Coordinates of C-alpha atoms in Angstrom, one line a residue:
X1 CA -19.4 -11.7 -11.2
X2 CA -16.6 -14.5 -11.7
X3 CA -13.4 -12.6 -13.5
X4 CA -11.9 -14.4 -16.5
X5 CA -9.0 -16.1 -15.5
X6 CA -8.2 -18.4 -18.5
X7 CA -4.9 -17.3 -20.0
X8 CA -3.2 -15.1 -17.1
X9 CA -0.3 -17.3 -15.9
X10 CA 0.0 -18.0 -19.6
X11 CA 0.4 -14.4 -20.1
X12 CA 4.5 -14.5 -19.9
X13 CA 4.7 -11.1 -18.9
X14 CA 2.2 -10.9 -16.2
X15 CA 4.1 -14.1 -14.7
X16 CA 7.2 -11.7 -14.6
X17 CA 5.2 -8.7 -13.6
X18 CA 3.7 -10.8 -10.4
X19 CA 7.2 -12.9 -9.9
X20 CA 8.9 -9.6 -9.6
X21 CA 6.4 -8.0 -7.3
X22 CA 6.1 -11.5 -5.1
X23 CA 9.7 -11.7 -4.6
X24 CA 9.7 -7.7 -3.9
X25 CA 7.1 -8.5 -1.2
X26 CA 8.8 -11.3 0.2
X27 CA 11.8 -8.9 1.2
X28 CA 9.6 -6.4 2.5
X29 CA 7.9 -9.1 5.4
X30 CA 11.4 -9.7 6.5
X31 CA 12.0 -5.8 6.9
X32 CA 8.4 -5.4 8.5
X33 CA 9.8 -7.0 11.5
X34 CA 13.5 -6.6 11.3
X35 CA 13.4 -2.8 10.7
X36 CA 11.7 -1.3 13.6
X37 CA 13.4 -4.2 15.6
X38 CA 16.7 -2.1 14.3
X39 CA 15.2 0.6 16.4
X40 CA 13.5 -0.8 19.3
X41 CA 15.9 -3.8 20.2
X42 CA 18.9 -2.6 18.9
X43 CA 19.2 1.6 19.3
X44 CA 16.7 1.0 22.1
X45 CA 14.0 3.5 20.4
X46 CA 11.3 5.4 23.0
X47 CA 8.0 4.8 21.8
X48 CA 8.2 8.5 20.1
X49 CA 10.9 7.3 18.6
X50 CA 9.6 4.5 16.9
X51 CA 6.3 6.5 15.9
X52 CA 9.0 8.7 13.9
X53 CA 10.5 5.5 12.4
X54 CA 6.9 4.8 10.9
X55 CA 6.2 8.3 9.8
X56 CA 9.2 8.8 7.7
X57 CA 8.4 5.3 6.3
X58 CA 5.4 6.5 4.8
X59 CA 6.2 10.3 4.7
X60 CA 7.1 10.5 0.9
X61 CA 3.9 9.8 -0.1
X62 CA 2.3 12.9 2.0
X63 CA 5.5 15.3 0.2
X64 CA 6.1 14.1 -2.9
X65 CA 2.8 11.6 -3.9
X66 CA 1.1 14.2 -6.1
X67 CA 3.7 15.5 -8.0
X68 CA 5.2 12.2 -8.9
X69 CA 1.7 10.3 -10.6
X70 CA 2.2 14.0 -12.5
X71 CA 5.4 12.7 -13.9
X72 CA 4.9 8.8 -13.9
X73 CA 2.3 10.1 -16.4
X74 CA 4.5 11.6 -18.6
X75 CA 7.1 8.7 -19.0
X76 CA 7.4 4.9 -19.2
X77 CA 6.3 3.2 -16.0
X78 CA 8.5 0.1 -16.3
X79 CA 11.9 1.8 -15.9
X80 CA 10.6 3.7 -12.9
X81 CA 10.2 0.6 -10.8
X82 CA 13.4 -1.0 -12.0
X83 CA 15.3 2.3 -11.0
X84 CA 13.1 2.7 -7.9
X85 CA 14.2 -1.2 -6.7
X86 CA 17.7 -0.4 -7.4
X87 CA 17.5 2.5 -5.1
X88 CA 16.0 0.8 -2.5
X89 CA 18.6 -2.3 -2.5
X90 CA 21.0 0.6 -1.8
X91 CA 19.7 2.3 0.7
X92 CA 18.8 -1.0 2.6
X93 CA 22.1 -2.3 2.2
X94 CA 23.8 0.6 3.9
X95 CA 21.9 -0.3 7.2
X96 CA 23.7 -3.4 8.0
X97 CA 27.0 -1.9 6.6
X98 CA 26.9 0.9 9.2
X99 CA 26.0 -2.0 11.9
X100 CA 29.2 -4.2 10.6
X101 CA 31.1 -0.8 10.9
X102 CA 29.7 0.1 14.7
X103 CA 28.1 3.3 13.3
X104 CA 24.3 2.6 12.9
X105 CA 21.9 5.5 14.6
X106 CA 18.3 6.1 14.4
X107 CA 19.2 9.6 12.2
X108 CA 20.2 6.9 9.5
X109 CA 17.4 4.5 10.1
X110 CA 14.7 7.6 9.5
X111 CA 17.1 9.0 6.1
X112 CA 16.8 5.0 5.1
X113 CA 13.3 5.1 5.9
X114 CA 12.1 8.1 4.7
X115 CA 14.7 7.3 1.1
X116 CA 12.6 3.8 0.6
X117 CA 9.5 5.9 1.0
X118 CA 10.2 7.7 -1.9
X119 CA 11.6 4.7 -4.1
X120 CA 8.2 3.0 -2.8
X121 CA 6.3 6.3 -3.8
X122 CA 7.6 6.6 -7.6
X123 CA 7.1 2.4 -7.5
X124 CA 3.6 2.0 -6.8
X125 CA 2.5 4.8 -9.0
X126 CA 4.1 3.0 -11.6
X127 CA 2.9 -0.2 -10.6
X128 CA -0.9 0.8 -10.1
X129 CA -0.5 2.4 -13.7
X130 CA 1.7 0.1 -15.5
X131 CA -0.6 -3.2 -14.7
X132 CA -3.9 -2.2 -16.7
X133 CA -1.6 -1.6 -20.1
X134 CA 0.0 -5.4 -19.4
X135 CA -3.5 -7.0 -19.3
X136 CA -7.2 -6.5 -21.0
X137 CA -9.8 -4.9 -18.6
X138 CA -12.0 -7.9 -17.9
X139 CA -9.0 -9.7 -16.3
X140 CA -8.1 -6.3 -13.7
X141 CA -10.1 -8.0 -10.7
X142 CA -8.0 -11.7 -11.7
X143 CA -5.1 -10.0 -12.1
X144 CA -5.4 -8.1 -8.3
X145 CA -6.3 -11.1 -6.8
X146 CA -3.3 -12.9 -8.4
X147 CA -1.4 -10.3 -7.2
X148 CA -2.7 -10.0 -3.8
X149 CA -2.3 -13.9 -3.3
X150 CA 1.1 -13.5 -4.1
X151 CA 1.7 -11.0 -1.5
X152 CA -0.3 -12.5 1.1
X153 CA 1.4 -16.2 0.2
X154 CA 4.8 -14.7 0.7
X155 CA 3.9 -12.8 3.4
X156 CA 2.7 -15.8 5.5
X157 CA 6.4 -17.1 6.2
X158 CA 8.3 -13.7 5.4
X159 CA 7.4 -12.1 8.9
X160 CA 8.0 -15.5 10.8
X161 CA 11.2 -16.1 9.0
X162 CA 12.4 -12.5 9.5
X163 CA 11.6 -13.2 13.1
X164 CA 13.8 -16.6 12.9
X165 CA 16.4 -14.2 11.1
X166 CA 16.2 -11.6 13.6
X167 CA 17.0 -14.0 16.3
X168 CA 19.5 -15.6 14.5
X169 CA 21.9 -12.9 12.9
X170 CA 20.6 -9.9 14.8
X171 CA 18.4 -7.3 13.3
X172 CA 20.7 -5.3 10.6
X173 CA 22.1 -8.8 9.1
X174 CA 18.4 -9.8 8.5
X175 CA 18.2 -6.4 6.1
X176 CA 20.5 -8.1 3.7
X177 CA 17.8 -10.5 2.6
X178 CA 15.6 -7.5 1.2
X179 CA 18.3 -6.2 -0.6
X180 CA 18.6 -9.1 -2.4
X181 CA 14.9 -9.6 -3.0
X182 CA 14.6 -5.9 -4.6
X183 CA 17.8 -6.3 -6.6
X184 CA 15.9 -9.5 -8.2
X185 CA 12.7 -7.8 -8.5
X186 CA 14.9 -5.2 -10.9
X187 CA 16.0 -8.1 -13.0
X188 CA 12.7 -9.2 -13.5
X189 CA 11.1 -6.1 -14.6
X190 CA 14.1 -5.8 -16.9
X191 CA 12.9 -9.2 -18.9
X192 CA 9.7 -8.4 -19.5
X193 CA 9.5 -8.5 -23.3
X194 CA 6.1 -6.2 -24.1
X195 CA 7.5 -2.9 -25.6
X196 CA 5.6 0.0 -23.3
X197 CA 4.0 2.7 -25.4
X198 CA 5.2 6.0 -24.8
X199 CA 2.8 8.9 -24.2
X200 CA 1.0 9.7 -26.9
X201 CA 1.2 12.6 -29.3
X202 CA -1.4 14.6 -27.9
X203 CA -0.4 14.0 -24.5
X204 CA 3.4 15.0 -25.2
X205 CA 1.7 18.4 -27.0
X206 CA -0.6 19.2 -24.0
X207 CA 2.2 19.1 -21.6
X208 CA 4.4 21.3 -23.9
X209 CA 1.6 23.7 -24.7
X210 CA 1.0 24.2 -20.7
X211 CA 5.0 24.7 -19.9
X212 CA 5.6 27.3 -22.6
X213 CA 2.5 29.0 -21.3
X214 CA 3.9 29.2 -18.3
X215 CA 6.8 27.6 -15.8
X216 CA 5.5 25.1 -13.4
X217 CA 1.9 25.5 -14.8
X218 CA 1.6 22.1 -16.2
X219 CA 2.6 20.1 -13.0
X220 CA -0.1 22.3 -11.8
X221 CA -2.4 21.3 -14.4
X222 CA -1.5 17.4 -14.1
X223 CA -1.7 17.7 -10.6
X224 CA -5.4 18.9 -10.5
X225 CA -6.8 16.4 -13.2
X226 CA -5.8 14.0 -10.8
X227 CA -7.5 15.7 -7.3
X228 CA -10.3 16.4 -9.9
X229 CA -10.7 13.0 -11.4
X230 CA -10.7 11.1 -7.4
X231 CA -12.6 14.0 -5.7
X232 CA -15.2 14.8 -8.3
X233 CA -16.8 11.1 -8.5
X234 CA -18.8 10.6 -5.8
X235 CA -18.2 7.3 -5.7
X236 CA -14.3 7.1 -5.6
X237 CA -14.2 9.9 -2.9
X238 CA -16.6 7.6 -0.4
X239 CA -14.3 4.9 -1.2
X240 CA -10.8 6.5 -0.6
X241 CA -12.0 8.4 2.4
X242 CA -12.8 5.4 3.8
X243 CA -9.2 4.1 3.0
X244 CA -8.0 7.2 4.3
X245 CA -9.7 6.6 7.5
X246 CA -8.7 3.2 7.9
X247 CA -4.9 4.0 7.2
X248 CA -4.9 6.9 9.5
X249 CA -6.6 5.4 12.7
X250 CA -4.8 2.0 11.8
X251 CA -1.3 3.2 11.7
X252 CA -2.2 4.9 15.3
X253 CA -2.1 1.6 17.1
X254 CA 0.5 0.1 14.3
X255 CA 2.9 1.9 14.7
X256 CA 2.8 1.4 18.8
X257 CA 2.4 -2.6 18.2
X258 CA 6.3 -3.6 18.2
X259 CA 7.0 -1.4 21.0
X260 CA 4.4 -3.4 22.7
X261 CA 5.2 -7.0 21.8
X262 CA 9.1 -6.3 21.7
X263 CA 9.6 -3.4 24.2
X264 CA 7.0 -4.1 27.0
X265 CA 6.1 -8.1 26.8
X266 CA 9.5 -8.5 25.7
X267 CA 8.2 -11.3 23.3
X268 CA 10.3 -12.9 21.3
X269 CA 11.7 -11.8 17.7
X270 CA 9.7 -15.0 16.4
X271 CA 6.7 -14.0 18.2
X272 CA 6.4 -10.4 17.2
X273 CA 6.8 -11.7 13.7
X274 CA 4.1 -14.1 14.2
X275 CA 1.4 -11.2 14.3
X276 CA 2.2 -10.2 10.8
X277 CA 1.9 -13.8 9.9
X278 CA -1.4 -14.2 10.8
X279 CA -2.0 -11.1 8.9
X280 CA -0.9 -12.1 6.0
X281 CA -2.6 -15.7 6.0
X282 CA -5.7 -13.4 6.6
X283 CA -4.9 -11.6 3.7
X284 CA -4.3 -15.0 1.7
X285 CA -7.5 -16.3 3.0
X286 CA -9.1 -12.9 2.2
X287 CA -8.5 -12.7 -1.1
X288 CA -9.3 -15.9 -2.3
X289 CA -12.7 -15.7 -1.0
X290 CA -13.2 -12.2 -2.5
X291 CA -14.8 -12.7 -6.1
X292 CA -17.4 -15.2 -3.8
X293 CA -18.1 -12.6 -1.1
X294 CA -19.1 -9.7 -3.7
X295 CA -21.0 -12.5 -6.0
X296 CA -23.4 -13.1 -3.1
X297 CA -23.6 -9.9 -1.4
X298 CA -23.0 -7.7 -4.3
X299 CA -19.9 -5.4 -4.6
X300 CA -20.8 -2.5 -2.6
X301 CA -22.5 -3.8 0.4
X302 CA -19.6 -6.8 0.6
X303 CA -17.2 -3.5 0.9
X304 CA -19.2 -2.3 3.6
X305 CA -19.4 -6.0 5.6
X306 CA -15.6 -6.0 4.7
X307 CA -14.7 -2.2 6.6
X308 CA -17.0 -2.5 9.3
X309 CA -16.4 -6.1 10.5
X310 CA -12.5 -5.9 9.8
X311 CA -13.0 -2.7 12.3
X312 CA -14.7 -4.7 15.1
X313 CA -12.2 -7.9 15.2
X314 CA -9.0 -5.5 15.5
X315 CA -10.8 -3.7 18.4
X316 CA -11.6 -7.5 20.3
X317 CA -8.1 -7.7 20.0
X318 CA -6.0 -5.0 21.4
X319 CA -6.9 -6.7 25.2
X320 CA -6.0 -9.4 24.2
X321 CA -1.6 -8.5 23.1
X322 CA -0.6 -10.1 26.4
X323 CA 2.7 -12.5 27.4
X324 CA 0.3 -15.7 28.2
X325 CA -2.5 -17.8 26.4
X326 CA -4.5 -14.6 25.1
X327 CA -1.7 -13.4 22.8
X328 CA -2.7 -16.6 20.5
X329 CA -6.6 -15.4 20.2
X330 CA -5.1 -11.7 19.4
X331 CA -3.7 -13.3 16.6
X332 CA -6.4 -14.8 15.0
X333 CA -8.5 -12.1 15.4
X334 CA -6.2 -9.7 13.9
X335 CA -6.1 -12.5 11.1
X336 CA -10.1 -12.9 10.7
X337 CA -9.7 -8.9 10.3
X338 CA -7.6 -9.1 7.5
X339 CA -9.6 -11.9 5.9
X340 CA -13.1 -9.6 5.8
X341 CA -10.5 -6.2 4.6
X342 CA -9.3 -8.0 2.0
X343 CA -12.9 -7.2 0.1
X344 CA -12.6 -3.9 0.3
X345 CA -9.3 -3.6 -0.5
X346 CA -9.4 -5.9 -3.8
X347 CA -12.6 -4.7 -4.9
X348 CA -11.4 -0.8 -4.4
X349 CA -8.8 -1.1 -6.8
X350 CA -10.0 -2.6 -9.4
X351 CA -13.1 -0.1 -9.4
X352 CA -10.4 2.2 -9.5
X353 CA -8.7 0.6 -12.3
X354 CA -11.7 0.6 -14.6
X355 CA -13.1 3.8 -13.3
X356 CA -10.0 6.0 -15.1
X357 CA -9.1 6.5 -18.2
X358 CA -5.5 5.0 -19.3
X359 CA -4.2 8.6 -19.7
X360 CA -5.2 9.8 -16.2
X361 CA -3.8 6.6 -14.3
X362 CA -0.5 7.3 -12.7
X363 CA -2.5 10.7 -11.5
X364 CA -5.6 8.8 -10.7
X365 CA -2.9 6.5 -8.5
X366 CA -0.5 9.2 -6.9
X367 CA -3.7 11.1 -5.6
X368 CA -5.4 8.1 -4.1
X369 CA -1.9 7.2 -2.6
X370 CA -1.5 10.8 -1.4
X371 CA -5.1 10.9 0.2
X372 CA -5.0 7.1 1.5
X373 CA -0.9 6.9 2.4
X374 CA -0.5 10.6 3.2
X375 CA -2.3 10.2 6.2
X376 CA 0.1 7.7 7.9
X377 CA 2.5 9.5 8.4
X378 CA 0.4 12.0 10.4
X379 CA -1.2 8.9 12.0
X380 CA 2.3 7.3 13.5
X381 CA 3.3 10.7 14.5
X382 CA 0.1 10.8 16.7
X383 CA 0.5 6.8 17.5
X384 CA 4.3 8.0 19.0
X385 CA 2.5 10.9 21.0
X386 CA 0.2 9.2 22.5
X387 CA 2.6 6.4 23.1
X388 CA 4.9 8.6 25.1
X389 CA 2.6 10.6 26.9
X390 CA -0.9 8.4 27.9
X391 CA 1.1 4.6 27.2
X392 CA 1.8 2.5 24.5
X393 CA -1.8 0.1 25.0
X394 CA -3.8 3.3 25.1
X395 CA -2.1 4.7 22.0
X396 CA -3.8 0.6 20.5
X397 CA -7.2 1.6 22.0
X398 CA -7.3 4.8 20.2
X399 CA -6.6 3.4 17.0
X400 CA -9.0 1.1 16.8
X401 CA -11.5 2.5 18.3
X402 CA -10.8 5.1 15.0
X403 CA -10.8 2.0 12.7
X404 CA -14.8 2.0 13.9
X405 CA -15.3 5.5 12.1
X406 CA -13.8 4.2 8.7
X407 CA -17.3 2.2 7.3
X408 CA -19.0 5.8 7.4
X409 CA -18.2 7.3 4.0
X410 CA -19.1 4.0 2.0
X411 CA -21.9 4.0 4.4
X412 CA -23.4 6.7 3.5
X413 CA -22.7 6.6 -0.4
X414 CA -24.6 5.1 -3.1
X415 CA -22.0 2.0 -2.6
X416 CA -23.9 0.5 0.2
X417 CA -26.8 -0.7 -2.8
X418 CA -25.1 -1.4 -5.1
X419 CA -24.3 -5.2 -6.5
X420 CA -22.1 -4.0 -9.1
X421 CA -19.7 -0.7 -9.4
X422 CA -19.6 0.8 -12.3
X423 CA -17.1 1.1 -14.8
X424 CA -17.6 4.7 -16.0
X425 CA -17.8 7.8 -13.7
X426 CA -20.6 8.6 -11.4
X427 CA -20.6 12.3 -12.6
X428 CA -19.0 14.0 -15.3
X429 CA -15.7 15.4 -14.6
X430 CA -15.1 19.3 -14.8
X431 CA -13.5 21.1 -17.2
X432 CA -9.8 21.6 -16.7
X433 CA -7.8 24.4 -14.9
X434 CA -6.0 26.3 -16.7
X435 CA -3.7 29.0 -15.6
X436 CA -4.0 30.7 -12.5
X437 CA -7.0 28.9 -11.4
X438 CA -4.8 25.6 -11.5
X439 CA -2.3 27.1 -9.0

């Protein structure tokens, strides 16, 4: 049950691959706090307002998520992420320009926020795809929970710091720091030395057979391997419903938490960073305790413990967001949360990793991210609703009391017995669409 680890920081590449992504990460803590603080502290958002902020940051992967594993398929993933963190400095960079020129609105913070969505769309696709052709399939689960160390150890100071930052140099100023981070990220991608295979010869056939045939047929066609391939296995459907679930209910109450802390406790920029803090040393803790967890309760009851009992801490603590004593045991409960979710989450993608076939990963990825991140936007819309209209502690309540409902579809799957997921598909995928039955 113990991954192989020997060799993996010796593995040049993979150093550059997880230095690039850390330092991506790192960035992206800071703007966790700074950017909705853009909104709330400094355009004084309404909690509708700042609901939207959320939705357009995730709203990419609901539009575009399908069509672009179709076409991260198709090419090289490595240049998509440098061109996709090159967009992103850009776009980020232009909020604290428009602040510096006394022209900043909350029109340009959702165009920003809904541009990085896509950059983060075409990014992760690539980045879920690109990692099982940089290392051998025994080291998957090391090399997830190398890379989700990384972004939990970065994201233990990034949130406080952006905080710090925040209070220091105002909101938009603290942007600049992400900008840097992503244009570094570029340059690291850009040094890793590994020549990346392009799509095979068959592949590169298939796809030109399918658009002669007819226009628009083969992103079609790509498109539904993918659905096909996540919906058909019984497995992987229980497990990213139960993501989907998760995300939805949790970005309810998340996207409500900073117009709590910040618009109605009127905590400081420090403090309101210090949530996501604790959340990330929860996620550190988390996934350093993962390959033990699984090892002695098995791998698919552990993700059930991890789902249900993450669900139950973040409920104990929505009472508890107040400007006194309590706001301290909040936080470690929202921490202890993320320390129990980190299981599932690890665990998920590597099954998810080994599950597909090379081919079919970027599609495997974007439809998983489509299902799982699609919903988010749909759930901050409904956090900002319910913010506006019943309060911004009830719109809390409702998400986690959600966040309950997310342990049902491993629950009631084949997961919940077993010690060990397998590594080929639960039931045999069907045959491809073709034509008008792929439309």
């Amino acid at each position: 049950m113990t991954p192989p680890t020997t060799g993996l920081f010796r593995h040049a590449d993979f150093r550059r691959f997880w230095a690039a992504d850390t330092v991506s990460q790192a960035g992206a803590a800071v703007t966790l706090v700074a950017l909705p603080l853009v909104a709330v502290g400094t355009l004084d958002a309404t909690p509708f307002e700042a609901g939207l902020l959320v939705a357009f940051e995730y709203l990419a992967f609901l539009l575009i998520g399908l069509p672009a594993g179709a076409w991260v398929d198709q090419v090289r993933q490595r240049p998509v992420m440098i061109a996709a963190d090159v967009v992103r400095a850009v776009l980020l960079f232009s909020v604290p320009v428009a602040s510096w020129l006394g022209a900043l609105t909350l029109p340009q913070l959702y165009a920003v926020a809904f541009g990085m969505s896509v950059g983060t769309a075409f990014f992760d696709v690539a980045h879920g795809s690109y990692l099982p052709h940089l290392v051998p399939d025994e080291q998957l689960v090391a090399a997830n929970v190398r890379i989700e160390a990384g972004r939990s150890t970065v994201q233990v100071g990034g949130p406080g710091a952006g905080g710090a930052l925040v209070g220091a140099l105002t909101a938009p100023v603290a942007l600049a720091v992400d900008v840097l981070s992503f244009g570094l990220s570029a340059l690291l991608l850009g040094r890793i030395r590994r020549s990346e295979a392009r799509p095979t010869a068959r592949q590169t056939a298939r796809q030109t057979a399918r658009q002669t045939a007819r226009p628009g047929a083969a992103l079609r066609t790509e498109i539904a391997e993918g659905l096909r391939f996540v919906l058909g296995d019984r497995l992987l459907r229980a497990v990213t419903l139960t993501a989907a679930v998760s995300n939805l209910c949790g970005t309810i109450g998340a996207s409500m938490l900073m117009v709590l802390l910040a618009g109605e406790l009127h905590l400081s920029p420090f403090l309101c960073g210090l949530v996501f803090t604790a959340e990330a040393v929860g996620g550190l803790v988390g996934s350093l305790l993962t390959v033990r967890f699984t090892a002695r309760l098995g791998q698919g009851p552990a993700m059930c413990a991890a789902v249900a009992g993450s669900a139950v801490l973040w409920l104990l603590a929505v009472p508890l967001f107040r400007a006194d004593g309590r706001f301290a045991l909040a936080v470690l409960l929202q921490a202890l949360g993320w320390v129990l979710f980190m299981t599932f989450r690890i665990t998920s993608v590597a099954f998810r990793q080994r599950l597909c076939p090379k081919p079919l990963l970027g599609r495997m990825t974007a439809t998983v991210r489509f299902l799982v991140w699609g919903v988010m936007p749909i759930g901050a819309l409904i956090g900002g609703v319910l913010g506006q209209g019943l309060g911004v502690r009830q719109a809390l309540w409702a998400g986690a009391l959600g966040e309950l409902l997310a342990v049902l579809p491993v629950l009631c799957s084949p997961l919940r017995r077993m010690r060990e997921l397998p590594d080929a598909p639960a039931e045999p995928a069907p045959r491809p669409l073709t034509g008008a039955a792929a439309g």
